Protein backbone atom coordinates (compact mmCIF):
# COMPACT_ATOMS: atom_id res chain seq x y z
CA MET A 1 28.91 -7.99 12.92
CA ASN A 2 29.81 -6.89 16.44
CA GLU A 3 27.49 -6.44 19.39
CA GLN A 4 27.38 -2.65 18.98
CA VAL A 5 26.17 -2.86 15.36
CA LEU A 6 23.54 -5.45 16.29
CA GLN A 7 22.25 -3.18 19.07
CA LYS A 8 21.99 -0.29 16.57
CA LEU A 9 20.17 -2.61 14.18
CA LYS A 10 17.60 -3.45 16.83
CA VAL A 11 16.90 0.22 17.62
CA LEU A 12 16.77 1.41 13.99
CA ALA A 13 14.64 -1.49 12.73
CA GLU A 14 12.13 -0.75 15.51
CA SER A 15 12.03 2.93 14.53
CA ALA A 16 11.47 2.06 10.85
CA LYS A 17 8.48 -0.23 11.32
CA TYR A 18 5.87 2.56 11.07
CA ASP A 19 6.66 3.28 7.42
CA VAL A 20 4.44 0.95 5.36
CA SER A 21 5.43 2.15 1.89
CA CYS A 22 8.20 -0.45 1.49
CA ALA A 23 7.19 -1.81 -1.91
CA SER A 24 9.41 -4.52 -3.35
CA SER A 25 8.34 -4.87 -6.95
CA GLY A 26 8.21 -3.35 -10.37
CA THR A 27 11.71 -3.82 -11.72
CA VAL A 28 14.17 -6.41 -13.03
CA ARG A 29 17.90 -6.05 -12.29
CA ARG A 30 19.84 -9.08 -13.55
CA ASN A 31 23.11 -10.24 -12.13
CA SER A 32 26.30 -9.47 -14.02
CA LYS A 33 29.75 -11.06 -14.02
CA GLY A 34 31.42 -10.27 -10.72
CA GLY A 35 28.18 -8.92 -9.24
CA VAL A 36 26.16 -10.08 -6.25
CA GLY A 37 22.49 -11.11 -6.49
CA ASN A 38 19.67 -9.93 -8.72
CA THR A 39 16.21 -8.41 -8.53
CA VAL A 40 13.57 -10.80 -9.80
CA GLY A 41 10.72 -9.67 -12.05
CA GLY A 42 7.15 -9.88 -10.84
CA TRP A 43 5.09 -8.39 -8.06
CA GLY A 44 6.77 -8.81 -4.70
CA ILE A 45 9.73 -10.73 -3.34
CA CYS A 46 8.19 -11.80 -0.05
CA HIS A 47 9.14 -14.96 1.78
CA SER A 48 8.97 -14.32 5.53
CA PHE A 49 6.77 -12.45 7.99
CA ALA A 50 7.21 -10.55 11.22
CA GLU A 51 5.18 -11.18 14.37
CA ASP A 52 2.68 -8.48 13.36
CA GLY A 53 2.14 -10.12 9.93
CA ARG A 54 4.27 -7.74 7.88
CA CYS A 55 6.58 -9.12 5.22
CA ILE A 56 10.26 -8.63 6.03
CA SER A 57 12.01 -9.86 2.91
CA LEU A 58 13.62 -6.41 2.73
CA LEU A 59 16.03 -5.15 5.36
CA LYS A 60 13.81 -2.32 6.56
CA ILE A 61 15.93 0.08 8.53
CA MET A 62 16.74 3.72 9.20
CA LEU A 63 20.18 5.25 8.79
CA THR A 64 19.50 7.20 11.99
CA ASN A 65 16.46 7.86 14.17
CA TYR A 66 17.81 11.20 15.36
CA CYS A 67 15.70 13.97 13.83
CA ILE A 68 15.67 17.75 13.96
CA TYR A 69 11.90 17.88 13.39
CA ASP A 70 9.17 17.64 16.01
CA CYS A 71 6.29 16.11 14.03
CA ALA A 72 3.45 15.29 16.42
CA TYR A 73 2.61 11.92 14.84
CA CYS A 74 6.19 10.56 14.64
CA ILE A 75 7.81 8.27 17.20
CA ASN A 76 11.23 9.68 16.25
CA ARG A 77 10.36 13.33 16.92
CA ILE A 78 13.11 15.33 18.60
CA SER A 79 11.14 15.81 21.83
CA ASN A 80 10.69 12.06 22.45
CA ASP A 81 12.90 10.33 24.97
CA ILE A 82 13.60 7.09 23.09
CA PRO A 83 16.75 5.05 22.42
CA ARG A 84 18.68 6.69 19.57
CA ALA A 85 21.23 5.21 17.19
CA THR A 86 23.09 6.03 13.99
CA LEU A 87 24.76 3.66 11.56
CA SER A 88 27.74 4.83 9.56
CA VAL A 89 27.59 4.37 5.79
CA SER A 90 30.11 1.54 5.91
CA GLU A 91 28.29 -0.23 8.77
CA LEU A 92 24.98 -0.18 6.89
CA VAL A 93 26.58 -1.34 3.63
CA ASP A 94 28.36 -4.24 5.39
CA LEU A 95 25.16 -5.15 7.26
CA THR A 96 23.16 -5.30 4.04
CA MET A 97 25.76 -7.46 2.28
CA GLU A 98 26.06 -9.84 5.24
CA PHE A 99 22.29 -10.30 5.47
CA TYR A 100 22.03 -10.82 1.72
CA ARG A 101 24.78 -13.45 1.63
CA ARG A 102 23.05 -15.33 4.45
CA ASN A 103 19.79 -15.25 2.46
CA TYR A 104 17.99 -13.31 5.22
CA ILE A 105 16.87 -10.60 2.77
CA GLU A 106 16.50 -9.89 -0.91
CA GLY A 107 16.85 -6.14 -0.81
CA LEU A 108 17.05 -2.95 1.24
CA PHE A 109 14.44 -0.39 2.29
CA LEU A 110 16.29 2.61 3.70
CA SER A 111 14.87 5.72 5.34
CA SER A 112 16.25 8.18 7.86
CA GLY A 113 15.49 10.90 10.33
CA VAL A 114 16.67 14.34 9.25
CA VAL A 115 19.96 15.38 10.84
CA ARG A 116 21.58 18.81 10.32
CA ASN A 117 19.56 19.49 7.15
CA PRO A 118 17.78 17.55 4.36
CA ASP A 119 20.75 17.66 1.96
CA TYR A 120 23.23 16.32 4.52
CA THR A 121 20.93 13.37 5.28
CA MET A 122 20.11 12.70 1.63
CA GLU A 123 23.80 12.72 0.71
CA ARG A 124 24.47 9.90 3.21
CA LEU A 125 21.55 7.84 1.88
CA VAL A 126 22.92 8.22 -1.65
CA ARG A 127 26.39 7.13 -0.49
CA VAL A 128 24.91 3.88 0.91
CA ALA A 129 23.21 3.04 -2.39
CA LYS A 130 26.26 4.08 -4.42
CA ASP A 131 28.66 1.91 -2.38
CA LEU A 132 26.33 -1.09 -2.66
CA ARG A 133 26.08 -0.75 -6.43
CA GLU A 134 29.60 0.35 -7.38
CA VAL A 135 31.88 -1.06 -4.69
CA HIS A 136 30.09 -4.31 -3.84
CA ARG A 137 28.38 -4.75 -7.24
CA PHE A 138 25.07 -5.41 -5.44
CA ASN A 139 22.20 -6.09 -7.87
CA GLY A 140 19.45 -6.68 -5.30
CA TYR A 141 16.46 -4.41 -4.76
CA ILE A 142 17.01 -0.97 -3.20
CA HIS A 143 14.19 1.35 -2.13
CA LEU A 144 15.35 4.75 -0.87
CA LYS A 145 13.22 7.19 1.06
CA SER A 146 13.92 10.63 -0.40
CA ILE A 147 14.15 13.36 2.22
CA PRO A 148 11.59 16.23 1.83
CA GLY A 149 13.46 19.41 0.95
CA ALA A 150 16.46 17.62 -0.57
CA SER A 151 18.10 19.26 -3.60
CA GLU A 152 17.40 18.18 -7.18
CA GLU A 153 21.02 17.10 -7.69
CA LEU A 154 20.92 14.61 -4.80
CA VAL A 155 17.52 13.22 -5.81
CA ARG A 156 18.87 12.71 -9.34
CA GLN A 157 21.89 10.85 -7.96
CA ALA A 158 19.67 8.65 -5.80
CA GLY A 159 17.58 7.63 -8.80
CA LEU A 160 20.65 6.24 -10.58
CA TYR A 161 21.27 3.70 -7.80
CA ALA A 162 17.81 2.96 -6.33
CA ASP A 163 15.10 0.82 -7.91
CA ARG A 164 12.36 2.88 -6.31
CA LEU A 165 12.27 6.28 -4.61
CA SER A 166 9.52 7.53 -2.35
CA VAL A 167 8.64 10.75 -0.54
CA ASN A 168 6.00 10.53 2.18
CA LEU A 169 3.18 13.07 2.02
CA GLU A 170 2.08 12.00 5.53
CA ILE A 171 -0.87 14.39 6.02
CA PRO A 172 -3.25 14.94 3.05
CA THR A 173 -3.90 18.66 3.56
CA GLU A 174 -1.42 21.50 4.01
CA GLU A 175 -3.42 23.02 6.88
CA ASN A 176 -3.28 19.90 9.06
CA LEU A 177 0.34 19.20 8.14
CA LYS A 178 1.29 22.68 9.36
CA ARG A 179 -0.64 22.07 12.59
CA LEU A 180 1.11 18.77 13.39
CA ALA A 181 4.49 19.39 11.72
CA PRO A 182 5.19 23.15 11.68
CA GLU A 183 8.66 22.71 10.12
CA LYS A 184 7.26 20.94 7.04
CA ASP A 185 5.09 21.93 4.09
CA HIS A 186 3.71 20.17 1.02
CA GLN A 187 6.03 22.08 -1.30
CA SER A 188 9.05 20.27 0.19
CA VAL A 189 7.35 16.95 -0.65
CA TYR A 190 5.99 17.74 -4.11
CA LEU A 191 9.31 19.13 -5.38
CA PRO A 192 11.26 15.85 -4.91
CA MET A 193 8.29 14.02 -6.46
CA LYS A 194 8.66 16.30 -9.48
CA TYR A 195 12.42 15.66 -9.67
CA ILE A 196 11.83 11.89 -9.59
CA GLN A 197 9.17 12.12 -12.28
CA GLN A 198 11.41 14.18 -14.55
CA GLY A 199 14.30 11.78 -14.03
CA VAL A 200 12.21 8.69 -14.88
CA LEU A 201 10.68 10.23 -18.01
CA GLU A 202 14.05 11.55 -19.27
CA SER A 203 15.63 8.13 -18.64
CA ASN A 204 12.86 6.37 -20.58
CA GLU A 205 13.38 8.67 -23.55
CA GLU A 206 17.15 8.22 -23.39
CA ARG A 207 16.84 4.44 -23.38
CA LYS A 208 14.75 4.53 -26.53
CA LYS A 209 17.77 6.00 -28.31
CA TYR A 210 20.58 4.26 -26.43
CA ARG A 211 19.90 0.78 -25.15
CA LYS A 212 22.62 0.88 -22.50
CA ALA A 213 21.70 4.30 -21.12
CA PRO A 214 21.49 4.24 -17.27
CA ARG A 215 18.08 3.60 -15.76
CA PHE A 216 16.57 6.07 -13.30
CA ALA A 217 14.39 4.62 -10.51
CA PRO A 218 12.97 1.92 -12.84
CA ALA A 219 10.26 0.94 -10.33
CA GLY A 220 8.95 4.54 -10.15
CA GLN A 221 7.95 6.22 -6.92
CA SER A 222 5.47 5.79 -4.08
CA THR A 223 4.20 7.79 -1.11
CA GLN A 224 2.32 7.34 2.15
CA MET A 225 -0.51 9.11 3.98
CA ILE A 226 -1.49 8.69 7.62
CA VAL A 227 -5.16 7.84 8.18
CA GLY A 228 -6.98 8.92 11.33
CA ALA A 229 -4.51 11.40 12.83
CA THR A 230 -6.37 14.40 11.39
CA SER A 231 -9.91 15.36 10.40
CA GLU A 232 -9.74 14.64 6.64
CA THR A 233 -12.56 12.54 5.24
CA ASP A 234 -12.01 9.56 2.97
CA ARG A 235 -13.08 11.81 0.12
CA ASP A 236 -10.26 14.26 0.90
CA ILE A 237 -7.72 11.43 1.03
CA LEU A 238 -8.88 9.74 -2.18
CA ARG A 239 -8.90 13.03 -4.08
CA VAL A 240 -5.24 13.54 -3.18
CA SER A 241 -4.49 9.95 -4.23
CA SER A 242 -6.33 10.39 -7.53
CA SER A 243 -4.35 13.54 -8.35
CA LEU A 244 -1.09 11.74 -7.51
CA TYR A 245 -1.97 8.82 -9.80
CA GLU A 246 -2.30 11.26 -12.68
CA ARG A 247 1.48 11.59 -12.48
CA PRO A 248 2.92 8.97 -14.86
CA THR A 249 5.57 7.69 -12.42
CA MET A 250 3.46 7.34 -9.25
CA LYS A 251 3.05 3.60 -8.69
CA ARG A 252 1.45 3.34 -5.25
CA VAL A 253 -0.11 5.45 -2.55
CA TYR A 254 0.04 3.70 0.81
CA TYR A 255 -2.37 4.32 3.68
CA SER A 256 -1.17 3.90 7.25
CA GLY A 257 -3.72 3.73 10.05
CA TYR A 258 -2.59 6.17 12.74
CA ILE A 259 -0.93 4.45 15.69
CA SER A 260 -1.13 6.51 18.87
CA VAL A 261 2.57 6.61 19.76
CA ASN A 262 2.63 10.10 21.32
CA THR A 263 -0.37 10.02 23.65
CA TYR A 264 0.78 13.11 25.53
CA ASP A 265 0.31 15.39 22.48
CA LYS A 266 -3.17 16.94 22.72
CA ARG A 267 -3.21 17.81 18.99
CA LEU A 268 -3.67 14.12 18.23
CA PRO A 269 -6.79 11.97 18.70
CA ALA A 270 -6.80 9.51 21.59
CA LEU A 271 -7.29 6.25 19.67
CA LYS A 272 -7.33 2.95 21.53
CA GLN A 273 -6.35 1.10 18.37
CA PRO A 274 -5.41 2.02 14.77
CA PRO A 275 -8.33 2.45 12.29
CA LEU A 276 -7.42 -0.75 10.44
CA VAL A 277 -10.85 -1.32 8.87
CA ARG A 278 -10.84 2.22 7.46
CA GLU A 279 -7.30 1.67 6.17
CA ASN A 280 -8.45 -1.52 4.42
CA ARG A 281 -11.45 0.23 2.81
CA LEU A 282 -9.14 2.95 1.48
CA TYR A 283 -6.90 0.32 -0.11
CA GLN A 284 -9.97 -1.26 -1.72
CA ALA A 285 -11.13 2.12 -3.03
CA ASP A 286 -7.61 2.84 -4.25
CA TRP A 287 -7.72 -0.43 -6.22
CA LEU A 288 -11.01 0.61 -7.81
CA LEU A 289 -9.48 3.93 -8.90
CA ARG A 290 -6.44 2.27 -10.43
CA PHE A 291 -7.86 -0.83 -12.11
CA TYR A 292 -11.67 -0.63 -12.23
CA GLU A 293 -12.13 2.77 -13.88
CA PHE A 294 -14.03 4.28 -10.95
CA LYS A 295 -13.84 7.99 -10.13
CA VAL A 296 -13.52 9.42 -6.62
CA ASP A 297 -16.93 11.10 -6.69
CA GLU A 298 -18.55 7.76 -7.52
CA LEU A 299 -17.20 6.18 -4.34
CA VAL A 300 -17.55 9.14 -1.95
CA ASP A 301 -19.52 12.35 -2.35
CA ASP A 302 -21.04 15.21 -0.34
CA ARG A 303 -23.72 12.96 1.17
CA THR A 304 -21.33 10.12 2.01
CA PRO A 305 -17.82 11.60 2.40
CA ASP A 306 -16.54 8.49 4.18
CA LEU A 307 -16.44 4.89 2.97
CA ASP A 308 -18.84 2.34 4.43
CA LEU A 309 -16.95 0.31 7.04
CA GLU A 310 -19.34 -2.65 6.90
CA ILE A 311 -19.09 -3.44 3.18
CA ASP A 312 -16.46 -2.93 0.49
CA PRO A 313 -16.62 0.25 -1.68
CA LYS A 314 -17.63 -1.57 -4.87
CA LEU A 315 -20.60 -3.25 -3.20
CA ALA A 316 -21.56 0.05 -1.54
CA TRP A 317 -21.59 1.77 -4.95
CA ALA A 318 -23.72 -1.03 -6.44
CA LEU A 319 -26.29 -0.77 -3.63
CA ARG A 320 -26.56 3.00 -4.18
CA HIS A 321 -27.11 2.49 -7.93
CA PRO A 322 -29.61 -0.37 -8.35
CA GLU A 323 -30.72 1.19 -11.66
CA PHE A 324 -27.43 0.02 -13.22
CA PHE A 325 -28.29 -3.64 -12.57
CA PRO A 326 -28.82 -6.44 -13.38
CA VAL A 327 -25.97 -6.69 -15.90
CA ASN A 328 -26.43 -9.25 -18.67
CA ILE A 329 -23.33 -11.43 -18.68
CA GLN A 330 -23.85 -12.43 -22.33
CA THR A 331 -23.97 -8.89 -23.77
CA ALA A 332 -22.47 -6.38 -21.28
CA ASP A 333 -19.24 -4.63 -22.23
CA TYR A 334 -16.03 -5.01 -20.24
CA GLU A 335 -16.47 -1.72 -18.34
CA SER A 336 -19.96 -2.75 -17.15
CA LEU A 337 -18.72 -6.15 -16.00
CA LEU A 338 -16.07 -4.44 -13.85
CA ARG A 339 -18.85 -2.69 -11.94
CA VAL A 340 -20.42 -5.98 -10.78
CA PRO A 341 -19.55 -6.90 -7.16
CA GLY A 342 -17.71 -10.21 -7.15
CA ILE A 343 -16.29 -9.87 -10.67
CA GLY A 344 -12.68 -8.75 -10.90
CA VAL A 345 -10.40 -7.71 -13.75
CA ARG A 346 -9.33 -11.27 -14.56
CA SER A 347 -12.88 -12.65 -14.42
CA ALA A 348 -14.23 -9.82 -16.62
CA LYS A 349 -11.58 -10.50 -19.28
CA LEU A 350 -12.32 -14.22 -19.23
CA ILE A 351 -16.07 -13.57 -19.59
CA VAL A 352 -15.56 -11.31 -22.62
CA THR A 353 -13.30 -13.92 -24.24
CA SER A 354 -15.34 -17.04 -23.37
CA ARG A 355 -18.76 -15.83 -24.46
CA ARG A 356 -17.54 -15.59 -28.06
CA PHE A 357 -17.62 -19.38 -28.18
CA SER A 358 -20.45 -20.40 -25.82
CA ARG A 359 -22.98 -19.03 -23.38
CA VAL A 360 -21.70 -18.34 -19.87
CA GLY A 361 -23.62 -19.80 -16.95
CA PHE A 362 -23.37 -20.05 -13.16
CA TYR A 363 -20.84 -22.90 -13.22
CA GLU A 364 -18.62 -21.21 -15.81
CA LEU A 365 -18.56 -17.97 -13.79
CA LYS A 366 -17.37 -19.82 -10.69
CA LYS A 367 -14.63 -21.50 -12.71
CA MET A 368 -13.52 -18.06 -13.94
CA GLY A 369 -13.06 -16.86 -10.36
CA ALA A 370 -16.22 -14.76 -9.91
CA VAL A 371 -17.47 -14.58 -6.30
CA MET A 372 -21.01 -15.75 -6.99
CA LYS A 373 -22.16 -15.13 -3.42
CA LYS A 374 -22.08 -11.42 -4.35
CA ALA A 375 -22.40 -11.40 -8.11
CA LYS A 376 -25.62 -13.43 -8.34
CA TYR A 377 -27.71 -10.47 -7.12
CA PHE A 378 -26.37 -8.12 -9.81
CA ILE A 379 -26.32 -10.18 -13.02
CA THR A 380 -28.51 -12.19 -15.35
CA CYS A 381 -27.24 -15.32 -17.09
CA ASN A 382 -28.15 -18.98 -17.53
CA GLU A 383 -29.15 -21.04 -14.47
CA LEU A 384 -29.32 -18.24 -11.91
CA PRO A 385 -31.82 -19.37 -9.24
CA ASP A 386 -31.80 -16.24 -7.04
CA LYS A 387 -33.64 -12.98 -7.43
CA THR A 388 -31.66 -9.91 -8.41
CA ILE A 389 -31.37 -6.53 -6.72
CA LEU A 390 -34.39 -5.30 -8.72
CA GLU A 391 -36.70 -7.79 -7.03
CA LEU A 392 -35.09 -7.82 -3.59
CA GLY A 393 -34.12 -4.14 -3.26
CA PRO A 394 -30.80 -2.72 -1.98
CA THR A 395 -31.71 -3.03 1.71
CA GLN A 396 -32.46 -6.74 1.49
CA VAL A 397 -29.35 -7.47 -0.59
CA ARG A 398 -27.20 -5.59 1.92
CA LYS A 399 -28.70 -7.61 4.75
CA LEU A 400 -28.01 -10.87 2.90
CA LEU A 401 -24.39 -9.95 2.17
CA LEU A 402 -23.43 -8.50 5.54
CA PRO A 403 -21.19 -10.89 7.48
CA HIS A 404 -23.12 -12.49 10.33
CA PRO A 405 -21.48 -12.16 13.75
CA ALA A 406 -20.40 -15.48 15.22
CA LYS A 407 -22.58 -16.78 18.02
CA LYS A 408 -20.98 -16.62 21.43
CA LYS A 409 -20.66 -20.01 23.09
CA ASP A 410 -19.82 -21.04 26.61
CA ASP A 411 -16.32 -22.54 26.41
CA LEU A 412 -17.17 -24.89 29.26
CA GLN A 413 -20.22 -26.29 27.48
CA LEU A 414 -19.37 -29.27 25.24
CA SER A 415 -21.57 -30.07 22.27
CA PHE A 416 -21.42 -33.27 20.27
CA ASP A 417 -23.23 -34.37 17.14
CA PHE A 418 -24.42 -37.97 17.51
CA GLY A 419 -26.77 -37.89 14.52
CA ASP A 420 -30.55 -38.30 14.70
CA SER A 421 -30.56 -40.71 17.64
CA PHE A 422 -29.36 -38.19 20.17
CA THR A 423 -29.88 -34.52 20.83
CA THR A 424 -27.60 -32.13 22.62
CA HIS A 425 -28.51 -29.29 24.88
CA GLU A 426 -26.72 -25.99 24.90
CA LYS A 427 -27.32 -22.98 27.08
CA PRO A 428 -29.73 -20.52 25.46
């Protein structure tokens, strides 16, 4: 690796850091004779972290950060005066193989700015994946970012070499997307999503008949939406997510708190910091939609179109519906147990299984992983000393469960605990 390639790597890795949809799970690709590496089964292949806390087990890079589009929210927009770089297909392939052999990475996450046109860019991304698989016999994880507007033929080729494909929706509504990115529309995003879905489903059917039939994007697809750059409510965002999850191949929707990188553009809000708490609440709500059998309108509605930033969405729902509680741990069905704050999927399954043999009490619930600090106000079982939400009321329970702000102390004031014989004095 020469100095010029390393300089390109620095520029393109920096440009790629704003894309959070770099999933690294959902498929198994075993090594073969003469091949290099493998993709392990399980959820995630993380082993190192960047300074900002993000996992970097994948080489997360762009093929080029030149772009013909002028999207208001993007650092790589054509009107920005930033360092630009482009890696050739061979340079990127060699870089990936060198990093893999040195055990720096376990896979590749590759995206790109759009140069010339979507098909030209997509063709180069496909060539990178094809060379890794066929020339270098690379069996590690590959996640390709499909270019909006790319042709069906190129998307189909990409799916034969990549483990996961993704197309970023970016802005939830067409109206706001047109306002911030006039060259784009939702149709150019939903069409590649459709091509990926068709490819995965056809591949699954083919493999039922022929065991050695080629796999198509075995880890499915994902997408990303920016949170806070436009006026959409959490309800608008979650409705889009819910409709996307109805597609059988959509594995994850990622939410990226808007980072104010183009402060000069008056179409964008002037945020001092990204809405990270809101982003976290959306991920929690997303989890409830996928695994806890909640519906969007249960979490957000006309009266409360945005999620509560102080408490998690499941607890917020429980406080708005005290009539549903307390839930009897000994008799409640699995679906009702999932609605209890502090009880997760694993705990609910263990409760249903365990109570066939003995009664479940406070101690047993803690051993099963239930967060009793929350759950005790919403259940009835043996040995529960505290009152439930029926006696205390939603307002009091909320007050008890809200995190208490830490008391501010004077750093210059020392305080020691000498037991009962001495007392210490702190500033009021």
